[in-house]
XYZ file of C-alpha atoms in Angstrom:
586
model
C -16.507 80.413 78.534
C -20.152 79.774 78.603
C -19.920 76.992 75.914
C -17.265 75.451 79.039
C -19.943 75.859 81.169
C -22.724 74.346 79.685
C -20.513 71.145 78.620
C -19.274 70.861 82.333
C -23.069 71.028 83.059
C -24.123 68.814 80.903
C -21.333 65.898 81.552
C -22.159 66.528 85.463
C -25.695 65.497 84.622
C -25.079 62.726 82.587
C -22.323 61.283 85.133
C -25.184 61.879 87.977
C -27.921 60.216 85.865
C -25.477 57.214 84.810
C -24.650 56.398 88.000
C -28.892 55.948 88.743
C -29.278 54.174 86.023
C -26.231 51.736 87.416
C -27.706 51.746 90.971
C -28.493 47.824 90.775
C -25.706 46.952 89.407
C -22.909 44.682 91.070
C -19.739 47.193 92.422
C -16.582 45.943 91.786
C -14.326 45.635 94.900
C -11.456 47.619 94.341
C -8.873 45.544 96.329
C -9.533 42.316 93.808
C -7.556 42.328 90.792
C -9.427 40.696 87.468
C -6.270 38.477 88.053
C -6.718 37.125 91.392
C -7.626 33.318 91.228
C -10.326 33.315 93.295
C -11.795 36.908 91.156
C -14.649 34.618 89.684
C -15.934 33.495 92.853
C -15.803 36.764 94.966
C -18.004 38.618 91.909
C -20.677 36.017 92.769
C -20.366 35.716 95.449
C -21.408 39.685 95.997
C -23.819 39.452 92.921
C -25.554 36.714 94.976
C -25.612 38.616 98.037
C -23.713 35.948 99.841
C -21.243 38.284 100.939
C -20.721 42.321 100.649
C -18.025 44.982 100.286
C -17.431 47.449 103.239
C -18.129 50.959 102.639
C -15.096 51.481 101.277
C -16.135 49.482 98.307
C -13.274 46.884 99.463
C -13.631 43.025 99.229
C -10.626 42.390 101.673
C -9.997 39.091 99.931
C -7.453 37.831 102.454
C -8.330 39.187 105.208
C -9.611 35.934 107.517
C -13.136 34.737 109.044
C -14.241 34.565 111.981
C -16.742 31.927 113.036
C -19.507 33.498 113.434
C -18.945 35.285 110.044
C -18.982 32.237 108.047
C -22.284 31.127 109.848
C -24.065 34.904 108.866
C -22.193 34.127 105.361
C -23.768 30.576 105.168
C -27.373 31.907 105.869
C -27.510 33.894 103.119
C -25.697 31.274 100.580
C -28.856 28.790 101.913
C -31.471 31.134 101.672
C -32.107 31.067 105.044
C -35.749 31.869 106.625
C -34.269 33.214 109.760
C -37.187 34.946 111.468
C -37.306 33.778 115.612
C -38.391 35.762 118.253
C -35.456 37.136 120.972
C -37.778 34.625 123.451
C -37.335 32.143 121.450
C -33.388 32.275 120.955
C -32.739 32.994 124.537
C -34.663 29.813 125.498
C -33.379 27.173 122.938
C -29.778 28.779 122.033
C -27.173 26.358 123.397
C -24.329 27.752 123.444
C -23.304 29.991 126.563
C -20.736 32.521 124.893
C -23.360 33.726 122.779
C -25.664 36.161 123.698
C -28.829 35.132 121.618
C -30.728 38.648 122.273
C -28.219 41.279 121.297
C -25.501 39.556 119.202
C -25.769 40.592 115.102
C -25.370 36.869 114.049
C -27.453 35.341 116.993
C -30.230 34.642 114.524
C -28.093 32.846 111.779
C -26.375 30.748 114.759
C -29.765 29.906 115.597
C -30.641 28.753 112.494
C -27.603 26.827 112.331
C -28.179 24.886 115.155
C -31.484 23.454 114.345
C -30.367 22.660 111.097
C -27.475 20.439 113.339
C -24.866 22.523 110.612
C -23.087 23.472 113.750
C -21.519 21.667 116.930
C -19.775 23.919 118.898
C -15.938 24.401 119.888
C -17.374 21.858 122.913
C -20.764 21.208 124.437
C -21.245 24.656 125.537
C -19.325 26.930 123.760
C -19.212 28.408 120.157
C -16.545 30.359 120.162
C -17.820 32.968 117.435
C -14.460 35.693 117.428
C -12.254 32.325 116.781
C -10.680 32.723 113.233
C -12.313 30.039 110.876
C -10.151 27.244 109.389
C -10.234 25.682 106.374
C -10.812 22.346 108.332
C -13.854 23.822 110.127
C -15.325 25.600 106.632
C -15.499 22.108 105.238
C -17.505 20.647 107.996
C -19.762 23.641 107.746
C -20.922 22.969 104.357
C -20.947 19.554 104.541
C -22.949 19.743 107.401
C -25.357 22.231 105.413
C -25.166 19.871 102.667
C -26.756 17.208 104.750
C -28.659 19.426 106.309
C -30.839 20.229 102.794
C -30.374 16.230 101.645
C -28.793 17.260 98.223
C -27.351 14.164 96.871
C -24.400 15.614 94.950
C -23.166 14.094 92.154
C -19.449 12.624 92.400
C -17.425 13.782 89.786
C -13.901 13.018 91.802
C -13.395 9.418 92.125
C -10.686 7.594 94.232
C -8.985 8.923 97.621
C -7.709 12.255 98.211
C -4.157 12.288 97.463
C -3.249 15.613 99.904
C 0.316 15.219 100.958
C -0.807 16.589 103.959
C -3.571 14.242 104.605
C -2.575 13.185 108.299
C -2.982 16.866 109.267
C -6.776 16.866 108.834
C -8.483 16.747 112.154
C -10.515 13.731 112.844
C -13.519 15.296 112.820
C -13.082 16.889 109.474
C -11.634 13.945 107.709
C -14.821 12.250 106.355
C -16.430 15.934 105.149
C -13.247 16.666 103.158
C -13.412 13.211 101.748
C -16.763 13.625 100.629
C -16.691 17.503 99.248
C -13.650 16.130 98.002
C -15.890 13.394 95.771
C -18.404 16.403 94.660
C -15.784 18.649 93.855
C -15.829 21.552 96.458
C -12.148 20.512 97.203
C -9.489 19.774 94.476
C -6.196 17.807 95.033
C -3.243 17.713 92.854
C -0.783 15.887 94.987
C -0.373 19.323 97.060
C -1.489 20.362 100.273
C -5.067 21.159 101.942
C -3.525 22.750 104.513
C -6.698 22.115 106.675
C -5.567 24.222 110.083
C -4.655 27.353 108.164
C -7.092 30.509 108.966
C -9.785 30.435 105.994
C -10.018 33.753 104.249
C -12.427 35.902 102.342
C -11.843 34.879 99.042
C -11.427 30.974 100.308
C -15.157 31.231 101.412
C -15.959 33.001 98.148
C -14.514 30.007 96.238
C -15.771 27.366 98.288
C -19.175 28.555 98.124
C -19.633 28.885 94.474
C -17.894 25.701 93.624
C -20.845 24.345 95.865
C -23.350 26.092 94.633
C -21.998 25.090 90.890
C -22.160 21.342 92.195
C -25.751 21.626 93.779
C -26.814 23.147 90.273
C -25.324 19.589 88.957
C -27.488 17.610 91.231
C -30.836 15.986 89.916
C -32.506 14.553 93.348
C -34.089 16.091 96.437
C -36.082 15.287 99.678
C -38.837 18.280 99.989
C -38.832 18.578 104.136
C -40.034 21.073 106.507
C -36.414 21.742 106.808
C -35.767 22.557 103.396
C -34.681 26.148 102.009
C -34.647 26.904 98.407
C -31.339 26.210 96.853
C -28.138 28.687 96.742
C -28.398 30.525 93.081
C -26.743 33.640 92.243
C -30.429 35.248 91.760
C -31.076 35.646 95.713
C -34.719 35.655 96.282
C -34.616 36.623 100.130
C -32.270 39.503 98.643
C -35.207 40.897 96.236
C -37.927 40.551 98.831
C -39.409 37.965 97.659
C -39.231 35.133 100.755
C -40.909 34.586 103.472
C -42.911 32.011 105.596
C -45.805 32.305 103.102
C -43.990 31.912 100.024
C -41.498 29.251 101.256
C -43.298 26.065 100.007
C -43.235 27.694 96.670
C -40.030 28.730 96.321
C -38.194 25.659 97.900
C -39.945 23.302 94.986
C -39.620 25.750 92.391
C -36.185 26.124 93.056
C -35.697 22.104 92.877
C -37.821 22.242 89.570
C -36.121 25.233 88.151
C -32.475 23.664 89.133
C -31.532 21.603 85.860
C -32.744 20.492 82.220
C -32.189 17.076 82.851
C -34.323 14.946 84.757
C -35.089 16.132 88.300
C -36.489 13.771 90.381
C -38.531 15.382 94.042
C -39.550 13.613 96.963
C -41.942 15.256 99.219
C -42.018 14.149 102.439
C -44.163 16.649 104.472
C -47.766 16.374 106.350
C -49.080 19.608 105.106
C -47.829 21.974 102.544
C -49.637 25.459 102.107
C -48.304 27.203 98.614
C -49.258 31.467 97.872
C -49.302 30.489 94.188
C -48.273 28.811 91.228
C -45.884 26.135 90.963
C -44.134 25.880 87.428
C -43.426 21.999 86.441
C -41.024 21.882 83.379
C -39.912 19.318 81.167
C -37.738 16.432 82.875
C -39.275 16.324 86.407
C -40.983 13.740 88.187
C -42.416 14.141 91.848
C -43.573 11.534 94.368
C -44.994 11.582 97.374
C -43.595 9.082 100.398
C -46.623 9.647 102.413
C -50.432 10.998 102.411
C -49.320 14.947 102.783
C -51.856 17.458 102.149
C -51.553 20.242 100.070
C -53.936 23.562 100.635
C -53.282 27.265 99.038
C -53.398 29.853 101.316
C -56.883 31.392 100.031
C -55.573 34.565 99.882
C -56.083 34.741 96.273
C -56.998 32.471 93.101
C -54.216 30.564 90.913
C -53.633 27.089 89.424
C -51.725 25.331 91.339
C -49.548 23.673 89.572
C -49.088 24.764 85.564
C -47.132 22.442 83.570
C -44.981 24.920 81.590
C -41.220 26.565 81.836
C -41.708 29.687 83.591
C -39.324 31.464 81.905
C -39.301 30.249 78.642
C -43.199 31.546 78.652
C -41.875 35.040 79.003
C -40.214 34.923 75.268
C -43.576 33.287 73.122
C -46.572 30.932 73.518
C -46.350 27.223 73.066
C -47.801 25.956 69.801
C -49.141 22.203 69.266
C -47.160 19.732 71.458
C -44.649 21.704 71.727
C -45.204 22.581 75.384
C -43.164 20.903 78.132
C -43.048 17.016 78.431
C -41.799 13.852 80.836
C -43.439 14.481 83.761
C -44.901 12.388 86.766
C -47.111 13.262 89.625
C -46.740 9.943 91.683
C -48.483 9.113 94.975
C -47.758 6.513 97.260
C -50.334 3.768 96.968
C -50.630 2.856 100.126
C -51.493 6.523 101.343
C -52.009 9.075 98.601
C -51.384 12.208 98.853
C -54.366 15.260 99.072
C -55.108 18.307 97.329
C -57.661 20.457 98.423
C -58.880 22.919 96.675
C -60.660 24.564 99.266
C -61.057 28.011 99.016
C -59.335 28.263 95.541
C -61.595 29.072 92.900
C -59.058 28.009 90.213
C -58.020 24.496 89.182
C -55.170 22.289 90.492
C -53.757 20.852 87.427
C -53.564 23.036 84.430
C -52.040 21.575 80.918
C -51.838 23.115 78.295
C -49.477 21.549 74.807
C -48.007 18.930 76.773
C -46.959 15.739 76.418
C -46.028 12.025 78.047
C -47.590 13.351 81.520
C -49.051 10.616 84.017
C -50.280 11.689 86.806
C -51.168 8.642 89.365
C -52.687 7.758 92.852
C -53.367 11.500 94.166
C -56.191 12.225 95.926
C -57.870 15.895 94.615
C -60.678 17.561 96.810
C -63.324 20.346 96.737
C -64.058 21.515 93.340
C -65.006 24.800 93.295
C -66.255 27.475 91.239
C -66.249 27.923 87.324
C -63.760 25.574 87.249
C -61.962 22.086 86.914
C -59.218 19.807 89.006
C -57.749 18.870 85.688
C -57.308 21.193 82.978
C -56.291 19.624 79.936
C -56.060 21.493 76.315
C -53.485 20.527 73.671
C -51.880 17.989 74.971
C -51.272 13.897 73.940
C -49.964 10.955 75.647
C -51.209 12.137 78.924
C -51.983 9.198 81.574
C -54.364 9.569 84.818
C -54.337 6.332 87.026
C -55.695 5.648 90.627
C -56.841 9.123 91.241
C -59.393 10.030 93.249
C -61.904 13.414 92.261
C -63.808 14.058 94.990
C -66.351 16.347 96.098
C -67.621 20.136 95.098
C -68.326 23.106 97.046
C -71.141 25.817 96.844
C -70.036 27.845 93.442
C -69.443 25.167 91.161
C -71.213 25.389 87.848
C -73.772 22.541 86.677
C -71.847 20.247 84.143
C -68.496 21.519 85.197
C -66.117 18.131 84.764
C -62.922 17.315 87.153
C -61.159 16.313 84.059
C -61.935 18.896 81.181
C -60.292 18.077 77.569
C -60.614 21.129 75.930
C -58.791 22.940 72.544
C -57.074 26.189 72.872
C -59.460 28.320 70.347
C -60.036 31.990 71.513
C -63.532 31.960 70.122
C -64.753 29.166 72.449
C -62.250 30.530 75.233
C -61.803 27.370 76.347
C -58.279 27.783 77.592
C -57.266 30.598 79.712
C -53.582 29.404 80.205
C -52.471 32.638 78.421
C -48.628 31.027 77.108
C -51.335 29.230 74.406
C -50.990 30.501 71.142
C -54.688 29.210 70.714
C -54.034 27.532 68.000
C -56.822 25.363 67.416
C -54.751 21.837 68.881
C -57.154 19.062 70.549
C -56.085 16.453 72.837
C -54.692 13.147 71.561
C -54.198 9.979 73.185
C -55.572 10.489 76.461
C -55.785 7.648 78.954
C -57.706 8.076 81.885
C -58.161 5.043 84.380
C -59.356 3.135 87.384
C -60.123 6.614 88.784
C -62.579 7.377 91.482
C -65.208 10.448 90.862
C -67.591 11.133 93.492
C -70.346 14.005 94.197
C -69.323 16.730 91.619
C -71.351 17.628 88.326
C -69.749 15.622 86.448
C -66.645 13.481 86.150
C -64.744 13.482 82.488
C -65.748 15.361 79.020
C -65.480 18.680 77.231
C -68.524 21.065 76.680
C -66.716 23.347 74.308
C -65.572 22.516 70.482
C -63.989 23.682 67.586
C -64.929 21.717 64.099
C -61.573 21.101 62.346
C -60.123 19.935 65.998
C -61.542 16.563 67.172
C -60.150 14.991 70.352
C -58.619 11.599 69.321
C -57.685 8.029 70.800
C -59.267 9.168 74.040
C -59.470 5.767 76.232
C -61.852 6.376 79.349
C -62.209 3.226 81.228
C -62.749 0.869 84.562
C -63.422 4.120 86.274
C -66.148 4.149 89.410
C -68.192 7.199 89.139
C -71.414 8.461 91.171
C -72.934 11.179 92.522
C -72.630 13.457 89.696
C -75.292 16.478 89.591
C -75.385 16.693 85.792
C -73.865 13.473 83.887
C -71.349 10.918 84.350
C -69.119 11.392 81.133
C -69.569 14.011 78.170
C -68.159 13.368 74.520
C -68.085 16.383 72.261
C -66.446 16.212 68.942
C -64.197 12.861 69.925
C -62.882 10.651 67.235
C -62.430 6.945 68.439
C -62.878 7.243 71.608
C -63.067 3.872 74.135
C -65.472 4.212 76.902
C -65.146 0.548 78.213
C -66.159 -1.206 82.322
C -66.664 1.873 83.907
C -69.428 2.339 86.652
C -71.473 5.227 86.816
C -74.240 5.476 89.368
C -76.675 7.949 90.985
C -76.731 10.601 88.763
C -78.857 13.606 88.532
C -82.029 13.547 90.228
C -83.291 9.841 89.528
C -86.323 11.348 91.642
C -87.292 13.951 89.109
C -88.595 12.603 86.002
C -87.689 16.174 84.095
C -84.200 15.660 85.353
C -82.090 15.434 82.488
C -79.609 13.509 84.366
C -77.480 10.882 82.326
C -74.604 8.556 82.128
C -72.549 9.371 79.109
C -73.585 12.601 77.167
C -72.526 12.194 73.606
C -72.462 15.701 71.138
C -70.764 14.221 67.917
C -68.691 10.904 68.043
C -67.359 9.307 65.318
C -65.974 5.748 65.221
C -66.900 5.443 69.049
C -66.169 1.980 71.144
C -68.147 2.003 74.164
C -68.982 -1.691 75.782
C -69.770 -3.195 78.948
C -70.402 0.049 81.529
C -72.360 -0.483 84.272
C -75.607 2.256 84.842
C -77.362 2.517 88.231
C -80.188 4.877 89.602
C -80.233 7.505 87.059
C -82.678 9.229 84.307
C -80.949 8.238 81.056
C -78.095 5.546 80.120
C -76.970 7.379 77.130
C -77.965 10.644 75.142
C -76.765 11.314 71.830
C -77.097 14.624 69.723
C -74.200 15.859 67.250
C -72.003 18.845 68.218
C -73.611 22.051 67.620
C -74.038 25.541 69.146
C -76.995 27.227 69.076
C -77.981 30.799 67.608
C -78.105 32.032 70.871
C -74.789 30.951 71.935
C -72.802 34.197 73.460
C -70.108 34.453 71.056
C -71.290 34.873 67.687
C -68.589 33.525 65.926
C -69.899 30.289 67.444
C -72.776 30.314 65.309
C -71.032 29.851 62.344
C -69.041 26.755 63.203
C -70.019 24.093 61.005
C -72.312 20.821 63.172
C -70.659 17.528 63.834
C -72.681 14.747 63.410
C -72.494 11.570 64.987
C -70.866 8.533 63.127
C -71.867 5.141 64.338
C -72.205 1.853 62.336
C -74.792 -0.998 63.005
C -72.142 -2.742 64.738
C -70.946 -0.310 67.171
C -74.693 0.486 67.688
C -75.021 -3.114 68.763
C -71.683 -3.212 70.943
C -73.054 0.251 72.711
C -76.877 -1.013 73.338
C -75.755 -5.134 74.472
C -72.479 -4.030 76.710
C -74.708 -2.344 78.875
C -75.580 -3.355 82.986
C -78.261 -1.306 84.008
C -79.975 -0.773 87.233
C -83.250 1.800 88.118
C -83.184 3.414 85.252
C -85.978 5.401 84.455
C -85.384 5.810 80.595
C -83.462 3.064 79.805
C -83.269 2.816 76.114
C -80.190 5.223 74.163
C -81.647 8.414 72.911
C -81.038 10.066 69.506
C -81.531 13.318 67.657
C -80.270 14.898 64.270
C -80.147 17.996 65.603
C -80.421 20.381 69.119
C -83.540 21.349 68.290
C -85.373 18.470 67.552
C -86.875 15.668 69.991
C -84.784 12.950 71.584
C -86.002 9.283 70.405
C -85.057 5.791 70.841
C -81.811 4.591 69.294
């Protein structure tokens, strides 16, 4: 008897502990057979929080929807930021059988309206308790559809063949046509039926066939009016959304959508993001007009990290095996801003990339122990028509707006932490026709690691001035073309000690530099090889080996007669064989 007991105990326990442990996981109505056609659709549709069982743990699959229903149903599918003031609803609600204070789905409605998703039964009337047909469901989404400017892929082609085609309401003909085309309706020579009462499991199905055809879709328009796209992960659900977070979550969403190539337009004035955005492989952004984008300053990130967030979580990238195809593209005519104000981090951090360009964008206020443009690891990476401008109190002396570092944990020159730090420099880096004004300086490394020279780096027709500590700084680069770029007013010109200069060189080898233009500054050119001193703060440092500078007669010549130079206090090229020595002439 006791040995029942104990056992009864014991299986009571474990049921009551099982049942914990299964808290979060999806219920399974118990009025929907595994059989039913539309089974599929209603377990997403609950997994996804578009729609719930009733306390009775009961889908009630045919039971049919009112209006209003499918509107609250349609808010959560979109990922709706529903969050208005009673005030507010009372005075801009339009339709006068609603009671925008006190009604449960008075918010949604709301939503709906200024989305234009809904019409009205007439000009003034909604009629929310009216049963839902299949005829109005289909203008619904097609109205959300619009709403969110997906451009759905067609994979239906030719007219819809419904033998009841005449029955289809005017108004609803052209959005069945068209969810037809994208595959949210099927036809097989049968009916549509489009004035029968919608039910349940009809809304289940319709909903995740769109969802599965906006996960198809490669293009968006980033608007204030954007939400983040339906997935069956709802991020209002886990707590996640709100107005601070949108910006984020709408563009990751867009980015996080498909493998293939995902093309975003952003068309907003001002964009605020909370944190990080992820960019992947296969995505390409532009920007229609000159937005601004501004973090909130609440805390310090990068803004936007070129890597897959998720595959991150499962092990570090290694050489160029990072993510790759990717474009940052501003309109000419009016580029788009980036200020870093406030966020003591950098905007663009890249780390084992490749084939990135990132053109006419406009990046402001440089601030604190940092960079705009983080760059470790990486090759084929393209900067065009950019413009770098201006630091704020905090900003180290010699920090660059473009750093090309190498992921090496002794130097810790790379703190994006899915880096296996595995010793990888940058190769074939073009950066061009950029604009760098009043920061400490505007291109180069200050780290390096022996065995890991940057390569093929091409730096040229660049305007540069203003620049607290040099204009560009070489340190361990191998062929490296530093060609027509104007560098003025750097340093103190004022200060004879100033050390002030317009390239910085710390081991080159096989170096083309020609026909760069120096104004108002201490020195043209400094050379000394790539060394660290005994001092340094790591150790470890002070054991790797000293790169010395390789430079033939004629590339001696090339550097010394390409050379425009304007007050100039020391205008011959300096030398020396080693950090501790004296500079002297070249």
């Amino acid at each position: 008897m006791k040995k029942r007991i104990i056992l009864v105990v014991f299986f009571m326990v474990f049921v009551f502990f099982s049942q914990q442990a299964n808290a979060g996981e999806i219920n399974i109505p118990k009025d929907v057979s595994e059989n039913d056609w539309a089974y599929g659709s209603i377990i997403t549709s609950i997994k996804a929080n578009w729609m719930e069982l009733s306390p009775d743990s009961n889908f009630y699959p045919n039971k049919e929807m009112k209006r209003s229903e499918m509107i609250e149903t349609l808010a959560k599918f979109s990922n709706a930021l529903i969050d208005f003031s009673s005030e507010e609803q009372e005075i801009n609600g339009k339709f006068m059988d609603v009671n925008y204070k006190n009604d449960s789905f008075a918010a949604s409605l709301y939503w709906a309206e200024k989305k234009k998703i809904v019409n009205g039964a007439n000009d003034s009337t909604f009629k929310p308790n009216s049963i839902l047909t299949r005829a109005q469901m289909i203008v619904f989404l097609d109205n959300y559809i619009k709403s969110q400017n997906f451009q759905l892929p067609d994979i239906n082609h030719g007219e819809i063949n419904f033998q009841d085609r005449n029955e289809i309401p005017s108004y609803a003909i052209q959005s069945v046509e068209r969810l037809y085309k994208v595959g949210v309706i099927s036809s097989s020579n049968s009916n549509f039926n489009p004035n029968d009462n919608c039910t349940r499991k009809m809304c289940a199905s319709f909903l995740d066939k769109l969802q599965k055809s906006i996960k198809n879709c490669t293009a968006f328009r980033f608007t204030d009016q954007s939400e983040p796209i339906p997935s069956i992960s709802n991020i209002k659900h886990e707590g996640e959304y709100s107005k601070k977070t949108k910006n984020r979550l709408v563009l990751q969403s867009y980015l996080d959508n498909t493998s293939r190539k995902t093309d975003v337009n952003i068309e907003m004035d001002n964009i605020t993001f909370d944190d990080t955005i992820y960019v992947p492989s296969n995505t390409k952004i532009n920007f229609s007009k000159n937005t601004e984008i501004r973090t909130l300053g609440e805390k310090n990130f990068p803004i936007f990290v070129f890597a897959d967030k998720e595959r991150i979580k499962e092990s570090k990238y290694e050489k160029y095996e990072g993510v790759s195809d990717i474009e940052f593209i501003g309109a000419e005519s009016s580029p788009p801003t980036i200020n870093n104000m406030g966020n003591k981090n950098v905007v663009f951090e890249m780390g084992h990339a490749s084939n990135v360009s990132i053109q006419q964008i406009r990046l402001t206020n440089m601030y604190g122990n940092t960079h705009f443009i983080e760059l470790a690891a990486s090759k084929d990476i393209k900067i065009i028509g950019c413009s770098f401008v201006s630091h704020t109190i905090g900003t180290k002396a010699g920090k660059e707006a473009i750093n090309l570092d190498v992921p090496d944990k002794n130097t810790e020159g790379f703190p994006g932490k899915y880096s296996s730090q595995d010793n990888t420099p940058n190769i074939n880096i073009l950066i061009q026709a950029n604009i760098f004004e009043n920061l400490p300086s505007a291109i180069g490394t200050h780290m390096f690691t022996p065995d890991s020279p940057h390569a093929n780096i091409v730096v040229r027709d660049n305007y540069i001035k203003n620049c607290t500590s040099h204009g560009i700084g070489i340190y361990n680069w191998i062929s490296p073309i530093i060609i027509n770029n104007h560098i003025e007013n750097i340093g103190n010109p004022d200060d004879k000690n100033n050390p002030g200069m317009g390239i910085k060189i710390n081991g080159v080898i096989d170096p083309k530099i020609r026909d760069n233009v120096f104004i108002k500054m201490n020195y043209t050119i400094r050379i000394s090889p790539a060394e660290y001193s005994k001092n340094v703060s790591n150790p470890v440092l002070s054991t790797y080996r000293k790169i010395n500078n390789e430079i033939d007669l004629e590339q001696r010549m090339e550097m010394i007669n390409g050379m425009y130079i304007l007050e100039v206090r020391y205008p011959r090229i300096m030398i020396r064989e080693s950090i501790y020595d004296e500079y002297k002439n070249f």
